[in-house]
Structures are given as structure tokens and as C-alpha cells.
PDB file of C-alpha atoms and ligand atoms in Angstrom:
ATOM      1  CA  MET A  14      80.752 107.049  74.320  1.00 38.00           C
ATOM      2  CA  ALA A  15      79.555 109.138  77.210  1.00 39.00           C
ATOM      3  CA  THR A  16      81.281 108.664  80.529  1.00 40.00           C
ATOM      4  CA  ARG A  17      79.484 106.170  82.672  1.00 42.00           C
ATOM      5  CA  GLN A  18      78.583 107.282  86.151  1.00 47.00           C
ATOM      6  CA  SER A  19      75.867 105.592  88.116  1.00 45.00           C
ATOM      7  CA  GLY A  20      73.844 105.094  84.951  1.00 55.00           C
ATOM      8  CA  ASP A  21      73.917 101.325  84.979  1.00 71.00           C
ATOM      9  CA  PRO A  22      71.940 100.078  87.956  1.00 74.00           C
ATOM     10  CA  SER A  23      73.894  96.839  88.328  1.00 85.00           C
ATOM     11  CA  HIS A  24      77.186  98.761  88.479  1.00 90.00           C
ATOM     12  CA  ALA A  25      75.760 100.929  91.217  1.00 92.00           C
ATOM     13  CA  VAL A  26      74.635  97.881  93.199  1.00 94.00           C
ATOM     14  CA  GLU A  27      78.103  96.372  92.943  1.00 94.00           C
ATOM     15  CA  ASP A  28      79.756  99.603  94.023  1.00 94.00           C
ATOM     16  CA  TYR A  29      77.443  99.871  97.022  1.00 96.00           C
ATOM     17  CA  LEU A  30      78.123  96.322  98.138  1.00 97.00           C
ATOM     18  CA  LYS A  31      81.861  96.875  97.904  1.00 95.00           C
ATOM     19  CA  ALA A  32      81.621 100.160  99.774  1.00 96.00           C
ATOM     20  CA  ILE A  33      79.509  98.667 102.567  1.00 97.00           C
ATOM     21  CA  ARG A  34      81.938  95.805 102.938  1.00 96.00           C
ATOM     22  CA  HIS A  35      84.864  98.222 103.042  1.00 93.00           C
ATOM     23  CA  LEU A  36      83.247 100.312 105.793  1.00 95.00           C
ATOM     24  CA  GLN A  37      82.098  97.252 107.737  1.00 94.00           C
ATOM     25  CA  ARG A  38      85.714  96.372 108.346  1.00 88.00           C
ATOM     26  CA  GLU A  39      85.995  99.475 110.518  1.00 86.00           C
ATOM     27  CA  SER A  40      82.599  99.299 112.188  1.00 89.00           C
ATOM     28  CA  SER A  41      79.316  97.541 111.623  1.00 91.00           C
ATOM     29  CA  PRO A  42      76.514  98.353 110.999  1.00 95.00           C
ATOM     30  CA  VAL A  43      77.525 101.075 108.562  1.00 96.00           C
ATOM     31  CA  SER A  44      75.821 104.448 108.770  1.00 94.00           C
ATOM     32  CA  THR A  45      74.200 105.868 105.661  1.00 93.00           C
ATOM     33  CA  THR A  46      76.190 109.059 106.276  1.00 94.00           C
ATOM     34  CA  ALA A  47      79.491 107.200 106.048  1.00 94.00           C
ATOM     35  CA  LEU A  48      78.310 105.466 102.914  1.00 95.00           C
ATOM     36  CA  ALA A  49      77.143 108.729 101.353  1.00 96.00           C
ATOM     37  CA  GLN A  50      80.554 110.240 102.033  1.00 95.00           C
ATOM     38  CA  LEU A  51      82.506 107.343 100.614  1.00 94.00           C
ATOM     39  CA  LEU A  52      80.381 107.102  97.472  1.00 94.00           C
ATOM     40  CA  ASP A  53      79.978 110.858  97.118  1.00 94.00           C
ATOM     41  CA  ARG A  54      76.187 110.637  96.892  1.00 95.00           C
ATOM     42  CA  SER A  55      73.408 112.449  98.704  1.00 95.00           C
ATOM     43  CA  PRO A  56      72.113 110.757 101.882  1.00 92.00           C
ATOM     44  CA  ALA A  57      68.659 110.569 100.287  1.00 93.00           C
ATOM     45  CA  SER A  58      69.864 108.639  97.246  1.00 95.00           C
ATOM     46  CA  VAL A  59      71.919 106.354  99.482  1.00 95.00           C
ATOM     47  CA  THR A  60      68.861 105.578 101.594  1.00 95.00           C
ATOM     48  CA  ASN A  61      66.855 104.777  98.474  1.00 95.00           C
ATOM     49  CA  MET A  62      69.503 102.430  97.194  1.00 96.00           C
ATOM     50  CA  ILE A  63      69.843 100.703 100.560  1.00 96.00           C
ATOM     51  CA  LYS A  64      66.118 100.068 100.688  1.00 95.00           C
ATOM     52  CA  SER A  65      66.265  98.497  97.258  1.00 95.00           C
ATOM     53  CA  LEU A  66      69.282  96.355  98.282  1.00 97.00           C
ATOM     54  CA  ALA A  67      67.345  95.253 101.358  1.00 97.00           C
ATOM     55  CA  GLU A  68      64.373  94.263  99.220  1.00 96.00           C
ATOM     56  CA  ARG A  69      66.705  92.109  97.158  1.00 96.00           C
ATOM     57  CA  GLY A  70      68.063  90.436 100.267  1.00 97.00           C
ATOM     58  CA  LEU A  71      71.585  91.799  99.820  1.00 97.00           C
ATOM     59  CA  VAL A  72      71.690  93.865 103.008  1.00 97.00           C
ATOM     60  CA  ASP A  73      69.994  94.069 106.387  1.00 97.00           C
ATOM     61  CA  TYR A  74      68.870  97.597 107.035  1.00 95.00           C
ATOM     62  CA  GLU A  75      67.475  99.222 110.132  1.00 92.00           C
ATOM     63  CA  PRO A  76      66.520 102.874 109.720  1.00 88.00           C
ATOM     64  CA  TYR A  77      68.514 105.182 112.062  1.00 87.00           C
ATOM     65  CA  HIS A  78      70.769 102.286 112.907  1.00 90.00           C
ATOM     66  CA  GLY A  79      72.614 101.344 109.771  1.00 93.00           C
ATOM     67  CA  VAL A  80      73.188  98.715 107.175  1.00 97.00           C
ATOM     68  CA  ARG A  81      75.189  95.522 106.951  1.00 97.00           C
ATOM     69  CA  LEU A  82      75.653  92.944 104.222  1.00 97.00           C
ATOM     70  CA  SER A  83      73.551  89.805 104.313  1.00 97.00           C
ATOM     71  CA  GLU A  84      75.257  86.518 103.509  1.00 97.00           C
ATOM     72  CA  ALA A  85      74.166  86.875  99.884  1.00 97.00           C
ATOM     73  CA  GLY A  86      75.417  90.473  99.815  1.00 97.00           C
ATOM     74  CA  GLU A  87      78.761  89.441 101.266  1.00 96.00           C
ATOM     75  CA  LEU A  88      79.210  86.755  98.598  1.00 96.00           C
ATOM     76  CA  GLU A  89      78.317  89.199  95.864  1.00 96.00           C
ATOM     77  CA  ALA A  90      80.761  91.778  97.249  1.00 96.00           C
ATOM     78  CA  LEU A  91      83.525  89.167  97.349  1.00 96.00           C
ATOM     79  CA  ARG A  92      82.759  88.214  93.765  1.00 96.00           C
ATOM     80  CA  ILE A  93      83.303  91.810  92.640  1.00 96.00           C
ATOM     81  CA  ILE A  94      86.420  92.167  94.757  1.00 96.00           C
ATOM     82  CA  ARG A  95      87.811  88.998  93.197  1.00 97.00           C
ATOM     83  CA  ARG A  96      87.157  90.376  89.723  1.00 97.00           C
ATOM     84  CA  HIS A  97      88.777  93.687  90.608  1.00 96.00           C
ATOM     85  CA  ARG A  98      91.917  92.156  92.060  1.00 97.00           C
ATOM     86  CA  VAL A  99      92.410  89.514  89.373  1.00 98.00           C
ATOM     87  CA  ILE A 100      92.110  92.231  86.722  1.00 98.00           C
ATOM     88  CA  GLU A 101      94.657  94.404  88.536  1.00 96.00           C
ATOM     89  CA  ALA A 102      97.099  91.514  88.774  1.00 97.00           C
ATOM     90  CA  TYR A 103      96.626  90.706  85.101  1.00 98.00           C
ATOM     91  CA  LEU A 104      97.141  94.277  83.944  1.00 97.00           C
ATOM     92  CA  ILE A 105     100.427  94.492  85.811  1.00 96.00           C
ATOM     93  CA  GLU A 106     101.814  91.029  85.199  1.00 96.00           C
ATOM     94  CA  LYS A 107     100.726  90.472  81.645  1.00 97.00           C
ATOM     95  CA  LEU A 108     100.186  93.916  80.166  1.00 97.00           C
ATOM     96  CA  GLY A 109     102.942  95.852  81.906  1.00 96.00           C
ATOM     97  CA  TYR A 110     100.777  98.472  83.571  1.00 95.00           C
ATOM     98  CA  SER A 111     102.318 100.425  86.442  1.00 92.00           C
ATOM     99  CA  TRP A 112     100.607  99.790  89.771  1.00 88.00           C
ATOM    100  CA  ASP A 113      99.213 103.299  90.150  1.00 90.00           C
ATOM    101  CA  ARG A 114      97.197 102.916  86.943  1.00 91.00           C
ATOM    102  CA  VAL A 115      95.461  99.600  87.407  1.00 93.00           C
ATOM    103  CA  HIS A 116      92.870 100.571  90.008  1.00 92.00           C
ATOM    104  CA  ALA A 117      90.919 102.969  87.797  1.00 92.00           C
ATOM    105  CA  GLU A 118      90.999 100.458  84.943  1.00 94.00           C
ATOM    106  CA  ALA A 119      89.827  97.645  87.240  1.00 95.00           C
ATOM    107  CA  GLU A 120      87.025  99.825  88.637  1.00 93.00           C
ATOM    108  CA  ARG A 121      85.582  99.886  85.130  1.00 93.00           C
ATOM    109  CA  LEU A 122      86.337  96.334  84.012  1.00 96.00           C
ATOM    110  CA  GLU A 123      85.161  94.656  87.226  1.00 96.00           C
ATOM    111  CA  HIS A 124      81.591  95.393  86.169  1.00 93.00           C
ATOM    112  CA  SER A 125      81.841  94.509  82.513  1.00 93.00           C
ATOM    113  CA  ALA A 126      84.341  91.664  82.039  1.00 95.00           C
ATOM    114  CA  SER A 127      82.692  88.262  81.624  1.00 94.00           C
ATOM    115  CA  ASP A 128      83.195  85.585  84.257  1.00 93.00           C
ATOM    116  CA  GLU A 129      85.011  83.524  81.684  1.00 96.00           C
ATOM    117  CA  LEU A 130      87.494  86.293  80.960  1.00 97.00           C
ATOM    118  CA  VAL A 131      88.224  86.866  84.646  1.00 97.00           C
ATOM    119  CA  GLU A 132      88.679  83.154  85.318  1.00 97.00           C
ATOM    120  CA  ARG A 133      91.009  82.810  82.350  1.00 98.00           C
ATOM    121  CA  MET A 134      93.037  85.721  83.632  1.00 98.00           C
ATOM    122  CA  ALA A 135      93.262  84.031  87.032  1.00 98.00           C
ATOM    123  CA  GLU A 136      94.358  80.815  85.404  1.00 98.00           C
ATOM    124  CA  VAL A 137      97.052  82.429  83.272  1.00 98.00           C
ATOM    125  CA  LEU A 138      98.343  84.127  86.423  1.00 98.00           C
ATOM    126  CA  GLY A 139      98.462  80.788  88.268  1.00 97.00           C
ATOM    127  CA  HIS A 140      95.610  81.684  90.649  1.00 96.00           C
ATOM    128  CA  PRO A 141      97.474  84.266  92.719  1.00 96.00           C
ATOM    129  CA  GLU A 142      96.477  84.753  96.364  1.00 96.00           C
ATOM    130  CA  LEU A 143      97.390  88.439  96.484  1.00 95.00           C
ATOM    131  CA  ASP A 144      96.855  91.334  94.127  1.00 95.00           C
ATOM    132  CA  PRO A 145      99.696  93.736  93.226  1.00 93.00           C
ATOM    133  CA  HIS A 146      98.876  95.965  96.206  1.00 94.00           C
ATOM    134  CA  GLY A 147      99.141  93.022  98.591  1.00 95.00           C
ATOM    135  CA  SER A 148      95.378  92.587  99.089  1.00 94.00           C
ATOM    136  CA  PRO A 149      94.059  89.026  99.230  1.00 96.00           C
ATOM    137  CA  ILE A 150      92.125  87.804  96.187  1.00 97.00           C
ATOM    138  CA  PRO A 151      88.949  85.944  97.224  1.00 97.00           C
ATOM    139  CA  THR A 152      88.633  82.502  95.646  1.00 96.00           C
ATOM    140  CA  ALA A 153      85.971  81.820  93.039  1.00 93.00           C
ATOM    141  CA  LYS A 154      83.939  80.282  95.875  1.00 93.00           C
ATOM    142  CA  GLY A 155      84.117  83.512  97.843  1.00 93.00           C
ATOM    143  CA  GLU A 156      86.661  82.450 100.451  1.00 95.00           C
ATOM    144  CA  VAL A 157      89.161  85.009 101.640  1.00 95.00           C
ATOM    145  CA  THR A 158      91.616  85.377 104.486  1.00 91.00           C
ATOM    146  CA  GLU A 159      92.049  88.957 105.515  1.00 88.00           C
ATOM    147  CA  LEU A 160      94.773  89.790 107.971  1.00 87.00           C
ATOM    148  CA  ARG A 161      94.686  93.088 109.788  1.00 86.00           C
ATOM    149  CA  HIS A 162      98.237  94.360 109.637  1.00 93.00           C
ATOM    150  CA  PRO A 163      99.278  97.444 111.591  1.00 95.00           C
ATOM    151  CA  ALA A 164      99.893 100.657 109.667  1.00 95.00           C
ATOM    152  CA  LEU A 165     103.479 101.804 109.243  1.00 96.00           C
ATOM    153  CA  SER A 166     102.516 104.927 111.179  1.00 94.00           C
ATOM    154  CA  GLU A 167     101.815 102.781 114.277  1.00 94.00           C
ATOM    155  CA  VAL A 168     105.198 101.054 114.335  1.00 95.00           C
ATOM    156  CA  SER A 169     107.737 102.163 116.945  1.00 94.00           C
ATOM    157  CA  ALA A 170     111.123 103.557 116.019  1.00 95.00           C
ATOM    158  CA  GLY A 171     113.805 100.889 115.874  1.00 95.00           C
ATOM    159  CA  ALA A 172     111.558  98.213 114.427  1.00 96.00           C
ATOM    160  CA  SER A 173     112.001  96.496 111.083  1.00 96.00           C
ATOM    161  CA  VAL A 174     108.926  95.652 109.079  1.00 97.00           C
ATOM    162  CA  ILE A 175     107.942  94.108 105.782  1.00 97.00           C
ATOM    163  CA  VAL A 176     105.384  95.954 103.687  1.00 97.00           C
ATOM    164  CA  GLN A 177     102.308  93.735 103.290  1.00 96.00           C
ATOM    165  CA  GLU A 178      99.565  95.808 101.730  1.00 96.00           C
ATOM    166  CA  VAL A 179      99.077  99.282 100.350  1.00 95.00           C
ATOM    167  CA  SER A 180      95.771 101.041  99.785  1.00 90.00           C
ATOM    168  CA  ASP A 181      95.210 101.157  96.043  1.00 85.00           C
ATOM    169  CA  ALA A 182      92.705 103.971  95.765  1.00 79.00           C
ATOM    170  CA  ASP A 183      94.961 107.000  95.297  1.00 86.00           C
ATOM    171  CA  GLU A 184      97.110 107.072  92.171  1.00 89.00           C
ATOM    172  CA  GLY A 185      99.293 109.945  93.295  1.00 92.00           C
ATOM    173  CA  ARG A 186     100.186 108.259  96.551  1.00 92.00           C
ATOM    174  CA  LEU A 187     100.881 104.967  94.810  1.00 92.00           C
ATOM    175  CA  ARG A 188     103.234 106.675  92.388  1.00 92.00           C
ATOM    176  CA  TYR A 189     105.080 108.223  95.277  1.00 93.00           C
ATOM    177  CA  LEU A 190     105.253 104.940  97.183  1.00 93.00           C
ATOM    178  CA  ALA A 191     106.675 103.352  94.039  1.00 91.00           C
ATOM    179  CA  GLU A 192     109.330 106.072  93.910  1.00 91.00           C
ATOM    180  CA  LEU A 193     110.230 105.238  97.477  1.00 92.00           C
ATOM    181  CA  GLY A 194     110.295 101.548  96.598  1.00 92.00           C
ATOM    182  CA  LEU A 195     107.578 100.711  99.124  1.00 94.00           C
ATOM    183  CA  TYR A 196     106.074  97.672  97.413  1.00 93.00           C
ATOM    184  CA  PRO A 197     104.659  94.651  99.228  1.00 95.00           C
ATOM    185  CA  GLY A 198     107.562  92.475 100.334  1.00 95.00           C
ATOM    186  CA  THR A 199     109.948  95.392 100.896  1.00 96.00           C
ATOM    187  CA  LEU A 200     111.942  95.585 104.124  1.00 97.00           C
ATOM    188  CA  VAL A 201     111.666  98.923 105.932  1.00 97.00           C
ATOM    189  CA  GLU A 202     113.485 100.094 109.046  1.00 97.00           C
ATOM    190  CA  VAL A 203     111.596 102.642 111.100  1.00 96.00           C
ATOM    191  CA  MET A 204     114.178 105.113 112.357  1.00 96.00           C
ATOM    192  CA  GLU A 205     112.312 107.942 114.007  1.00 95.00           C
ATOM    193  CA  HIS A 206     108.905 109.510 114.475  1.00 93.00           C
ATOM    194  CA  GLU A 207     109.235 113.274 114.246  1.00 92.00           C
ATOM    195  CA  PRO A 208     107.402 114.909 117.157  1.00 90.00           C
ATOM    196  CA  PHE A 209     103.965 116.532 117.018  1.00 89.00           C
ATOM    197  CA  GLU A 210     102.466 114.203 114.421  1.00 86.00           C
ATOM    198  CA  GLY A 211     105.394 114.919 112.139  1.00 90.00           C
ATOM    199  CA  PRO A 212     106.725 112.647 109.422  1.00 94.00           C
ATOM    200  CA  ILE A 213     108.300 109.259 109.973  1.00 96.00           C
ATOM    201  CA  ARG A 214     111.882 108.637 108.966  1.00 96.00           C
ATOM    202  CA  VAL A 215     112.544 105.235 107.501  1.00 96.00           C
ATOM    203  CA  ARG A 216     115.306 103.375 105.701  1.00 96.00           C
ATOM    204  CA  VAL A 217     114.351 101.567 102.502  1.00 96.00           C
ATOM    205  CA  GLY A 218     116.905  99.767 100.366  1.00 90.00           C
ATOM    206  CA  GLY A 219     119.784 101.531 102.135  1.00 90.00           C
ATOM    207  CA  ARG A 220     118.320 105.003 101.638  1.00 94.00           C
ATOM    208  CA  GLU A 221     116.801 107.249 104.247  1.00 95.00           C
ATOM    209  CA  ARG A 222     113.377 108.574 103.464  1.00 94.00           C
ATOM    210  CA  SER A 223     110.796 110.716 105.133  1.00 93.00           C
ATOM    211  CA  LEU A 224     107.130 109.758 104.989  1.00 94.00           C
ATOM    212  CA  GLY A 225     104.190 111.948 105.913  1.00 93.00           C
ATOM    213  CA  ARG A 226     101.757 110.475 108.424  1.00 92.00           C
ATOM    214  CA  GLY A 227      98.906 110.259 105.928  1.00 91.00           C
ATOM    215  CA  LEU A 228     101.099 108.203 103.644  1.00 93.00           C
ATOM    216  CA  ALA A 229     102.398 105.981 106.447  1.00 94.00           C
ATOM    217  CA  GLU A 230      98.791 105.229 107.395  1.00 93.00           C
ATOM    218  CA  ILE A 231      97.981 103.557 104.079  1.00 93.00           C
ATOM    219  CA  VAL A 232     100.996 101.235 104.224  1.00 96.00           C
ATOM    220  CA  ARG A 233     100.223  98.041 106.161  1.00 96.00           C
ATOM    221  CA  VAL A 234     103.214  96.149 107.507  1.00 97.00           C
ATOM    222  CA  GLU A 235     104.273  93.101 109.414  1.00 96.00           C
ATOM    223  CA  LEU A 236     106.808  93.369 112.194  1.00 95.00           C
ATOM    224  CA  GLN A 237     109.997  91.427 111.726  1.00 92.00           C
ATOM    225  CA  ASP A 238     111.632  89.795 114.665  1.00 76.00           C
ATOM    226  CA  GLU A 239     115.357  89.140 114.411  1.00 58.00           C
ATOM    227  CA  ALA A 240     115.088  85.484 113.448  1.00 49.00           C
ATOM    228  CA  ASN A 241     112.316  85.981 110.936  1.00 48.00           C
ATOM    229  CA  ASP A 242     112.981  85.011 107.355  1.00 49.00           C
ATOM    230  CA  GLY A 243     110.387  87.354 105.967  1.00 45.00           C
ATOM    231  CA  GLY A 244     107.716  84.703 105.450  1.00 46.00           C
ATOM    232  CA  ALA A 245     104.171  86.025 105.571  1.00 45.00           C
ATOM    233  CA  SER A 246     102.651  82.859 106.957  1.00 45.00           C
ATOM    234  CA  ASP A 247     102.857  83.463 110.675  1.00 45.00           C
ATOM    235  CA  ASP A 248     100.712  86.479 111.401  1.00 44.00           C
ATOM    236  CA  ALA A 249      97.718  84.802 112.941  1.00 42.00           C
ATOM    237  CA  ALA A 250      98.379  86.555 116.235  1.00 42.00           C
ATOM    238  CA  ASN A 251      97.472  89.810 114.627  1.00 42.00           C
ATOM    239  CA  ASN A 252      93.928  89.047 113.742  1.00 41.00           C
TER     240      ASN A 252
HETATM  241 ZN1   ZN B   5      92.017  98.483  93.060  1.00 83.45          ZN
END
């Protein structure tokens, strides 16, 4: 079978909604330029697609200003994100995939798996709240709690942190993070920031490691205070 790119219009819609939601977390409304960059499409084709999404009531679009998801668009985006994250969790927990390989697989299956299959996967997994990269899985009703954890790169030397979430998009980086043992739930001591935007030295599992800034930016962490038991339930202050 030929490789599928943007051939299927419903896949493209779903990818756009996810991308808009992703960018909205940084700033809203989202510019068509930012969207074109993220999706690797021409600005003209992005504008066309946005107009069609607006006609379907999935986004609000103001030319020269930007685009944001409507309530219906937000729900649809959360539905796809749920599918993606349940599939990732299933592939790792039940099929033994390594965590760097599940994202690409989930990018394909999120569009094509039936609702029944995804819900059965969720059930077999015991309805997990987080995916293997530490990202929250929206409920079937489209509810999700997203906490904005600081990046490891922002944490001062001397602090101890627990890894909460890791960006799942780059396989190479995920493989390297796995080598370092930087999974969600791992305790990390930040030892030193090398000067002039240099790497960050950390201690993980008793071993000293050096992390480039770009890598430290995709690792989201929660600060540990001395008395903390490592529970992830008390980070409301951060949001
Ligand atoms: Zn993913």
C-alpha cells in the first residue's frame, strides 16, 4: 500500500485540530505561519484548511489574526489525543514496545482504530490517567487535567526533581532519555548548569550525567521539597 500522507481528508482535519491545540498552549490565537511550520505545509494550504475547519464550526478564524479551536474543535482534538495516548499505553504495556517507537505507530492508528478498539484497550489497561510519556489521557467525555510543569532546564542547581512528562515526538531523543533512565517518576538531582547555555549536569540513579539544553527542555519535572514523598498530587500551585 502506498504511504499515506495527507490523502485522507479526515486524517488531515484531525492532525490540524491536534496541532492547533498544541500551539494554543503556548499562545492563542495561533498564527497560520506557526501552524504551517509545525505541520510542514505551505501557508496557502494551511489557510485553505483553516477556512474549511471554520465552515465546519471546528475553529474560529480571523484573517491576519489567527485561529483558535471552537468548543466542538476542542472536544474533537481531545478525542484524538485520547486515542493516541491510549494506543501508546497499550503498545508499551501489552505489546512490549519500547517508548521511542510508540508515537509513530499511534500517529497512524489514532485515525484508523475503531472507538470500540480504543475503549477496550483503555479498559484492559485499567483506564490509566497518564500515557507512557507522562502526558494526561483525556477521559472518554473529553475531560483532562493538564499541569504545566517546569522544564528540567529551568531548575536551579541543588534542587531535586521528579520527572513528570517527556515530549514524545522525537524518537532519537526518547531513546537517549531511556538510556539515561529519565522516565516519568524518576528522581533527578540537578548538580550544575554549565555556563554560557552549556549542558546541565545531573545525577540519576547514582550516576552523573550531562544533558544538553535542548534535551533538558523537553523533560518536564516537579520540584521535590525535603519532606515530599514523591506524590504527584500536590502541584496545583504550578498551574
Ligand atoms: Zn505520541
